[in-house]
């Protein structure tokens, strides 16, 4: 919702920049809050089961987080807090988050800007821009599967985590 608002208020270029900065700062704040306030309690509650999650994040944390960031329906804030509860290093988290939110931020910001422009000018060009934004939103949901199928993701991003012992 805030990304759409940023695109509507600031336009595409400034909206995309400010949306990206705000999303990354908010995501990092949620990560650190969960890390500082919840990790030890979760360890006490889950015990050895948390160790298997920690092994997964150590081995393929960047790839898994990036994949989840690229899927528009995965709740953004839930992923922020959940990541903070794992052993995922903040640098890995911040890199995957910064990279993973770019496509969605650009598409949602463009969509809001196109809608606002389309409501101002009822021209064919404005309608076409809104239609392109809508198609981009739909395509965004297929981005991870398409990238994997085309081999566009490097090997280390598509590697499967080791089987549990």
JSON list of C-alpha atoms in Angstrom, two decimals:
[
{"chain": "A", "resi": 1, "resn": "UNK", "atom": "CA", "xyz": [0.00, 0.00, 0.00]},
{"chain": "A", "resi": 2, "resn": "UNK", "atom": "CA", "xyz": [2.77, 2.43, 0.89]},
{"chain": "A", "resi": 3, "resn": "UNK", "atom": "CA", "xyz": [4.61, 1.64, -2.34]},
{"chain": "A", "resi": 4, "resn": "UNK", "atom": "CA", "xyz": [1.50, 2.52, -4.34]},
{"chain": "A", "resi": 5, "resn": "UNK", "atom": "CA", "xyz": [1.11, 5.71, -2.32]},
{"chain": "A", "resi": 6, "resn": "UNK", "atom": "CA", "xyz": [4.76, 6.62, -2.95]},
{"chain": "A", "resi": 7, "resn": "UNK", "atom": "CA", "xyz": [4.27, 6.19, -6.70]},
{"chain": "A", "resi": 8, "resn": "UNK", "atom": "CA", "xyz": [1.10, 8.27, -6.67]},
{"chain": "A", "resi": 9, "resn": "UNK", "atom": "CA", "xyz": [2.55, 11.09, -4.56]},
{"chain": "A", "resi": 10, "resn": "UNK", "atom": "CA", "xyz": [6.12, 11.31, -5.85]},
{"chain": "A", "resi": 11, "resn": "UNK", "atom": "CA", "xyz": [5.85, 9.91, -9.39]},
{"chain": "A", "resi": 12, "resn": "UNK", "atom": "CA", "xyz": [7.86, 7.05, -10.76]},
{"chain": "A", "resi": 13, "resn": "UNK", "atom": "CA", "xyz": [11.52, 8.10, -10.32]},
{"chain": "A", "resi": 14, "resn": "UNK", "atom": "CA", "xyz": [11.36, 9.77, -6.90]},
{"chain": "A", "resi": 15, "resn": "UNK", "atom": "CA", "xyz": [8.72, 7.28, -5.77]},
{"chain": "A", "resi": 16, "resn": "UNK", "atom": "CA", "xyz": [10.89, 4.31, -6.72]},
{"chain": "A", "resi": 17, "resn": "UNK", "atom": "CA", "xyz": [13.91, 5.76, -4.92]},
{"chain": "A", "resi": 18, "resn": "UNK", "atom": "CA", "xyz": [12.03, 6.73, -1.76]},
{"chain": "A", "resi": 19, "resn": "UNK", "atom": "CA", "xyz": [10.01, 3.49, -1.73]},
{"chain": "A", "resi": 20, "resn": "UNK", "atom": "CA", "xyz": [13.22, 1.44, -2.00]},
{"chain": "A", "resi": 21, "resn": "UNK", "atom": "CA", "xyz": [14.95, 3.36, 0.77]},
{"chain": "A", "resi": 22, "resn": "UNK", "atom": "CA", "xyz": [11.93, 3.22, 3.06]},
{"chain": "A", "resi": 23, "resn": "UNK", "atom": "CA", "xyz": [11.31, -0.49, 2.45]},
{"chain": "A", "resi": 24, "resn": "UNK", "atom": "CA", "xyz": [14.95, -1.39, 3.11]},
{"chain": "A", "resi": 25, "resn": "UNK", "atom": "CA", "xyz": [15.17, 0.71, 6.27]},
{"chain": "A", "resi": 26, "resn": "UNK", "atom": "CA", "xyz": [11.88, -0.67, 7.60]},
{"chain": "A", "resi": 27, "resn": "UNK", "atom": "CA", "xyz": [12.86, -4.24, 6.72]},
{"chain": "A", "resi": 28, "resn": "UNK", "atom": "CA", "xyz": [16.20, -3.90, 8.52]},
{"chain": "A", "resi": 29, "resn": "UNK", "atom": "CA", "xyz": [14.53, -2.39, 11.58]},
{"chain": "A", "resi": 30, "resn": "UNK", "atom": "CA", "xyz": [12.09, -5.32, 11.76]},
{"chain": "A", "resi": 31, "resn": "UNK", "atom": "CA", "xyz": [14.94, -7.80, 11.27]},
{"chain": "A", "resi": 32, "resn": "UNK", "atom": "CA", "xyz": [16.96, -6.30, 14.14]},
{"chain": "A", "resi": 33, "resn": "UNK", "atom": "CA", "xyz": [13.91, -6.04, 16.40]},
{"chain": "A", "resi": 34, "resn": "UNK", "atom": "CA", "xyz": [13.17, -9.74, 15.92]},
{"chain": "A", "resi": 35, "resn": "UNK", "atom": "CA", "xyz": [16.84, -10.64, 16.31]},
{"chain": "A", "resi": 36, "resn": "UNK", "atom": "CA", "xyz": [17.22, -8.73, 19.58]},
{"chain": "A", "resi": 37, "resn": "UNK", "atom": "CA", "xyz": [13.87, -9.55, 21.17]},
{"chain": "A", "resi": 38, "resn": "UNK", "atom": "CA", "xyz": [12.82, -12.91, 19.81]},
{"chain": "A", "resi": 39, "resn": "UNK", "atom": "CA", "xyz": [15.69, -15.16, 18.81]},
{"chain": "A", "resi": 40, "resn": "UNK", "atom": "CA", "xyz": [16.64, -16.41, 22.27]},
{"chain": "A", "resi": 41, "resn": "UNK", "atom": "CA", "xyz": [13.02, -17.06, 23.20]},
{"chain": "A", "resi": 42, "resn": "UNK", "atom": "CA", "xyz": [12.50, -18.99, 19.98]},
{"chain": "A", "resi": 43, "resn": "UNK", "atom": "CA", "xyz": [15.63, -21.04, 20.67]},
{"chain": "A", "resi": 44, "resn": "UNK", "atom": "CA", "xyz": [14.32, -21.92, 24.13]},
{"chain": "A", "resi": 45, "resn": "UNK", "atom": "CA", "xyz": [10.95, -22.91, 22.68]},
{"chain": "A", "resi": 46, "resn": "UNK", "atom": "CA", "xyz": [12.10, -24.86, 19.58]},
{"chain": "A", "resi": 47, "resn": "UNK", "atom": "CA", "xyz": [15.45, -26.21, 20.77]},
{"chain": "A", "resi": 48, "resn": "UNK", "atom": "CA", "xyz": [17.11, -28.44, 18.16]},
{"chain": "A", "resi": 49, "resn": "UNK", "atom": "CA", "xyz": [14.44, -27.71, 15.55]},
{"chain": "A", "resi": 50, "resn": "UNK", "atom": "CA", "xyz": [15.78, -24.17, 15.26]},
{"chain": "A", "resi": 51, "resn": "UNK", "atom": "CA", "xyz": [19.22, -25.61, 14.46]},
{"chain": "A", "resi": 52, "resn": "UNK", "atom": "CA", "xyz": [17.89, -27.15, 11.24]},
{"chain": "A", "resi": 53, "resn": "UNK", "atom": "CA", "xyz": [16.48, -23.78, 10.17]},
{"chain": "A", "resi": 54, "resn": "UNK", "atom": "CA", "xyz": [19.82, -22.19, 11.01]},
{"chain": "A", "resi": 55, "resn": "UNK", "atom": "CA", "xyz": [21.66, -24.74, 8.82]},
{"chain": "A", "resi": 56, "resn": "UNK", "atom": "CA", "xyz": [19.34, -23.92, 5.93]},
{"chain": "A", "resi": 57, "resn": "UNK", "atom": "CA", "xyz": [19.94, -20.19, 6.29]},
{"chain": "A", "resi": 58, "resn": "UNK", "atom": "CA", "xyz": [23.70, -20.72, 6.50]},
{"chain": "A", "resi": 59, "resn": "UNK", "atom": "CA", "xyz": [23.75, -22.82, 3.34]},
{"chain": "A", "resi": 60, "resn": "UNK", "atom": "CA", "xyz": [21.16, -21.17, 1.09]},
{"chain": "A", "resi": 61, "resn": "UNK", "atom": "CA", "xyz": [19.86, -18.16, 3.02]},
{"chain": "A", "resi": 62, "resn": "UNK", "atom": "CA", "xyz": [20.53, -15.60, 0.31]},
{"chain": "A", "resi": 63, "resn": "UNK", "atom": "CA", "xyz": [18.91, -17.70, -2.41]},
{"chain": "A", "resi": 64, "resn": "UNK", "atom": "CA", "xyz": [15.84, -18.62, -0.39]},
{"chain": "A", "resi": 65, "resn": "UNK", "atom": "CA", "xyz": [15.27, -15.08, 0.84]},
{"chain": "A", "resi": 66, "resn": "UNK", "atom": "CA", "xyz": [15.76, -13.66, -2.65]},
{"chain": "A", "resi": 67, "resn": "UNK", "atom": "CA", "xyz": [13.24, -16.14, -4.07]},
{"chain": "A", "resi": 68, "resn": "UNK", "atom": "CA", "xyz": [10.70, -15.24, -1.41]},
{"chain": "A", "resi": 69, "resn": "UNK", "atom": "CA", "xyz": [11.26, -11.51, -1.96]},
{"chain": "A", "resi": 70, "resn": "UNK", "atom": "CA", "xyz": [10.55, -11.94, -5.67]},
{"chain": "A", "resi": 71, "resn": "UNK", "atom": "CA", "xyz": [7.14, -13.52, -5.02]},
{"chain": "A", "resi": 72, "resn": "UNK", "atom": "CA", "xyz": [4.67, -10.65, -4.58]},
{"chain": "A", "resi": 73, "resn": "UNK", "atom": "CA", "xyz": [2.20, -12.58, -2.39]},
{"chain": "A", "resi": 74, "resn": "UNK", "atom": "CA", "xyz": [4.68, -13.46, 0.37]},
{"chain": "A", "resi": 75, "resn": "UNK", "atom": "CA", "xyz": [3.95, -11.10, 3.30]},
{"chain": "A", "resi": 76, "resn": "UNK", "atom": "CA", "xyz": [6.82, -8.61, 3.39]},
{"chain": "A", "resi": 77, "resn": "UNK", "atom": "CA", "xyz": [6.75, -7.87, 7.14]},
{"chain": "A", "resi": 78, "resn": "UNK", "atom": "CA", "xyz": [6.34, -11.49, 8.17]},
{"chain": "A", "resi": 79, "resn": "UNK", "atom": "CA", "xyz": [9.46, -12.33, 6.18]},
{"chain": "A", "resi": 80, "resn": "UNK", "atom": "CA", "xyz": [11.35, -9.47, 7.86]},
{"chain": "A", "resi": 81, "resn": "UNK", "atom": "CA", "xyz": [10.56, -10.69, 11.37]},
{"chain": "A", "resi": 82, "resn": "UNK", "atom": "CA", "xyz": [10.99, -14.38, 10.51]},
{"chain": "A", "resi": 83, "resn": "UNK", "atom": "CA", "xyz": [14.43, -13.71, 9.01]},
{"chain": "A", "resi": 84, "resn": "UNK", "atom": "CA", "xyz": [15.48, -11.95, 12.21]},
{"chain": "A", "resi": 85, "resn": "UNK", "atom": "CA", "xyz": [14.62, -15.07, 14.18]},
{"chain": "A", "resi": 86, "resn": "UNK", "atom": "CA", "xyz": [17.05, -17.20, 12.15]},
{"chain": "A", "resi": 87, "resn": "UNK", "atom": "CA", "xyz": [20.86, -17.24, 12.14]},
{"chain": "A", "resi": 88, "resn": "UNK", "atom": "CA", "xyz": [20.90, -15.48, 8.76]},
{"chain": "A", "resi": 89, "resn": "UNK", "atom": "CA", "xyz": [23.62, -12.80, 8.85]},
{"chain": "A", "resi": 90, "resn": "UNK", "atom": "CA", "xyz": [22.30, -9.26, 8.46]},
{"chain": "A", "resi": 91, "resn": "UNK", "atom": "CA", "xyz": [24.57, -8.58, 5.46]},
{"chain": "A", "resi": 92, "resn": "UNK", "atom": "CA", "xyz": [23.09, -11.57, 3.63]},
{"chain": "A", "resi": 93, "resn": "UNK", "atom": "CA", "xyz": [19.59, -10.48, 4.63]},
{"chain": "A", "resi": 94, "resn": "UNK", "atom": "CA", "xyz": [20.16, -6.87, 3.58]},
{"chain": "A", "resi": 95, "resn": "UNK", "atom": "CA", "xyz": [21.63, -7.86, 0.20]},
{"chain": "A", "resi": 96, "resn": "UNK", "atom": "CA", "xyz": [18.86, -10.32, -0.67]},
{"chain": "A", "resi": 97, "resn": "UNK", "atom": "CA", "xyz": [16.22, -7.84, 0.49]},
{"chain": "A", "resi": 98, "resn": "UNK", "atom": "CA", "xyz": [17.69, -4.91, -1.44]},
{"chain": "A", "resi": 99, "resn": "UNK", "atom": "CA", "xyz": [17.94, -6.96, -4.61]},
{"chain": "A", "resi": 100, "resn": "UNK", "atom": "CA", "xyz": [14.68, -8.84, -4.17]},
{"chain": "A", "resi": 101, "resn": "UNK", "atom": "CA", "xyz": [12.44, -5.82, -3.66]},
{"chain": "A", "resi": 102, "resn": "UNK", "atom": "CA", "xyz": [13.61, -3.94, -6.75]},
{"chain": "A", "resi": 103, "resn": "UNK", "atom": "CA", "xyz": [11.26, -5.55, -9.31]},
{"chain": "A", "resi": 104, "resn": "UNK", "atom": "CA", "xyz": [8.16, -5.25, -7.14]},
{"chain": "A", "resi": 105, "resn": "UNK", "atom": "CA", "xyz": [8.98, -1.71, -6.05]},
{"chain": "A", "resi": 106, "resn": "UNK", "atom": "CA", "xyz": [9.50, -0.58, -9.63]},
{"chain": "A", "resi": 107, "resn": "UNK", "atom": "CA", "xyz": [6.34, -2.25, -10.94]},
{"chain": "A", "resi": 108, "resn": "UNK", "atom": "CA", "xyz": [4.06, -1.10, -8.11]},
{"chain": "A", "resi": 109, "resn": "UNK", "atom": "CA", "xyz": [5.45, 2.45, -8.22]},
{"chain": "A", "resi": 110, "resn": "UNK", "atom": "CA", "xyz": [5.03, 2.55, -12.00]},
{"chain": "A", "resi": 111, "resn": "UNK", "atom": "CA", "xyz": [1.48, 1.18, -11.69]},
{"chain": "A", "resi": 112, "resn": "UNK", "atom": "CA", "xyz": [0.44, 3.87, -9.19]},
{"chain": "A", "resi": 113, "resn": "UNK", "atom": "CA", "xyz": [2.05, 6.62, -11.25]},
{"chain": "A", "resi": 114, "resn": "UNK", "atom": "CA", "xyz": [0.38, 5.30, -14.43]},
{"chain": "A", "resi": 115, "resn": "UNK", "atom": "CA", "xyz": [-3.03, 5.15, -12.73]},
{"chain": "A", "resi": 116, "resn": "UNK", "atom": "CA", "xyz": [-2.69, 8.71, -11.49]},
{"chain": "A", "resi": 117, "resn": "UNK", "atom": "CA", "xyz": [-1.56, 9.95, -14.89]},
{"chain": "A", "resi": 118, "resn": "UNK", "atom": "CA", "xyz": [-4.35, 7.97, -16.56]},
{"chain": "A", "resi": 119, "resn": "UNK", "atom": "CA", "xyz": [-6.97, 9.58, -14.34]},
{"chain": "A", "resi": 120, "resn": "UNK", "atom": "CA", "xyz": [-5.63, 13.04, -15.28]},
{"chain": "A", "resi": 121, "resn": "UNK", "atom": "CA", "xyz": [-5.51, 12.51, -19.04]},
{"chain": "A", "resi": 122, "resn": "UNK", "atom": "CA", "xyz": [-8.05, 10.19, -20.55]},
{"chain": "A", "resi": 123, "resn": "UNK", "atom": "CA", "xyz": [-5.90, 9.62, -23.63]},
{"chain": "A", "resi": 124, "resn": "UNK", "atom": "CA", "xyz": [-4.98, 6.47, -25.45]},
{"chain": "A", "resi": 125, "resn": "UNK", "atom": "CA", "xyz": [-1.36, 6.81, -24.28]},
{"chain": "A", "resi": 126, "resn": "UNK", "atom": "CA", "xyz": [-2.47, 7.02, -20.64]},
{"chain": "A", "resi": 127, "resn": "UNK", "atom": "CA", "xyz": [-4.67, 3.93, -21.06]},
{"chain": "A", "resi": 128, "resn": "UNK", "atom": "CA", "xyz": [-1.78, 2.07, -22.70]},
{"chain": "A", "resi": 129, "resn": "UNK", "atom": "CA", "xyz": [0.53, 2.99, -19.81]},
{"chain": "A", "resi": 130, "resn": "UNK", "atom": "CA", "xyz": [-1.99, 1.63, -17.27]},
{"chain": "A", "resi": 131, "resn": "UNK", "atom": "CA", "xyz": [-2.39, -1.55, -19.33]},
{"chain": "A", "resi": 132, "resn": "UNK", "atom": "CA", "xyz": [1.40, -2.05, -19.49]},
{"chain": "A", "resi": 133, "resn": "UNK", "atom": "CA", "xyz": [1.60, -1.54, -15.72]},
{"chain": "A", "resi": 134, "resn": "UNK", "atom": "CA", "xyz": [-1.13, -4.16, -15.18]},
{"chain": "A", "resi": 135, "resn": "UNK", "atom": "CA", "xyz": [0.65, -6.68, -17.41]},
{"chain": "A", "resi": 136, "resn": "UNK", "atom": "CA", "xyz": [3.91, -6.04, -15.53]},
{"chain": "A", "resi": 137, "resn": "UNK", "atom": "CA", "xyz": [2.14, -6.73, -12.23]},
{"chain": "A", "resi": 138, "resn": "UNK", "atom": "CA", "xyz": [0.91, -10.08, -13.53]},
{"chain": "A", "resi": 139, "resn": "UNK", "atom": "CA", "xyz": [4.31, -11.00, -14.99]},
{"chain": "A", "resi": 140, "resn": "UNK", "atom": "CA", "xyz": [6.01, -10.11, -11.73]},
{"chain": "A", "resi": 141, "resn": "UNK", "atom": "CA", "xyz": [4.27, -13.01, -10.02]},
{"chain": "A", "resi": 142, "resn": "UNK", "atom": "CA", "xyz": [5.85, -15.40, -12.54]},
{"chain": "A", "resi": 143, "resn": "UNK", "atom": "CA", "xyz": [9.36, -13.89, -12.34]},
{"chain": "A", "resi": 144, "resn": "UNK", "atom": "CA", "xyz": [11.04, -16.44, -10.02]},
{"chain": "A", "resi": 145, "resn": "UNK", "atom": "CA", "xyz": [9.76, -19.50, -11.91]},
{"chain": "A", "resi": 146, "resn": "UNK", "atom": "CA", "xyz": [10.56, -17.93, -15.27]},
{"chain": "A", "resi": 147, "resn": "UNK", "atom": "CA", "xyz": [14.07, -16.94, -14.22]},
{"chain": "A", "resi": 148, "resn": "UNK", "atom": "CA", "xyz": [14.77, -20.43, -12.91]},
{"chain": "A", "resi": 149, "resn": "UNK", "atom": "CA", "xyz": [13.37, -22.06, -16.05]},
{"chain": "A", "resi": 150, "resn": "UNK", "atom": "CA", "xyz": [15.45, -19.82, -18.33]},
{"chain": "A", "resi": 151, "resn": "UNK", "atom": "CA", "xyz": [18.57, -20.44, -16.26]},
{"chain": "A", "resi": 152, "resn": "UNK", "atom": "CA", "xyz": [18.86, -16.72, -15.49]},
{"chain": "A", "resi": 153, "resn": "UNK", "atom": "CA", "xyz": [19.63, -17.31, -11.82]},
{"chain": "A", "resi": 154, "resn": "UNK", "atom": "CA", "xyz": [23.27, -18.21, -11.06]},
{"chain": "A", "resi": 155, "resn": "UNK", "atom": "CA", "xyz": [23.91, -21.76, -9.83]},
{"chain": "A", "resi": 156, "resn": "UNK", "atom": "CA", "xyz": [24.45, -20.72, -6.22]},
{"chain": "A", "resi": 157, "resn": "UNK", "atom": "CA", "xyz": [20.97, -19.12, -6.20]},
{"chain": "A", "resi": 158, "resn": "UNK", "atom": "CA", "xyz": [19.29, -22.27, -7.47]},
{"chain": "A", "resi": 159, "resn": "UNK", "atom": "CA", "xyz": [21.21, -24.72, -5.32]},
{"chain": "A", "resi": 160, "resn": "UNK", "atom": "CA", "xyz": [19.10, -26.87, -3.05]},
{"chain": "A", "resi": 161, "resn": "UNK", "atom": "CA", "xyz": [19.96, -27.01, 0.64]},
{"chain": "A", "resi": 162, "resn": "UNK", "atom": "CA", "xyz": [21.51, -30.24, 1.91]},
{"chain": "A", "resi": 163, "resn": "UNK", "atom": "CA", "xyz": [19.16, -32.97, 3.12]},
{"chain": "A", "resi": 164, "resn": "UNK", "atom": "CA", "xyz": [18.57, -33.16, 6.83]},
{"chain": "A", "resi": 165, "resn": "UNK", "atom": "CA", "xyz": [20.62, -35.84, 8.61]}
]
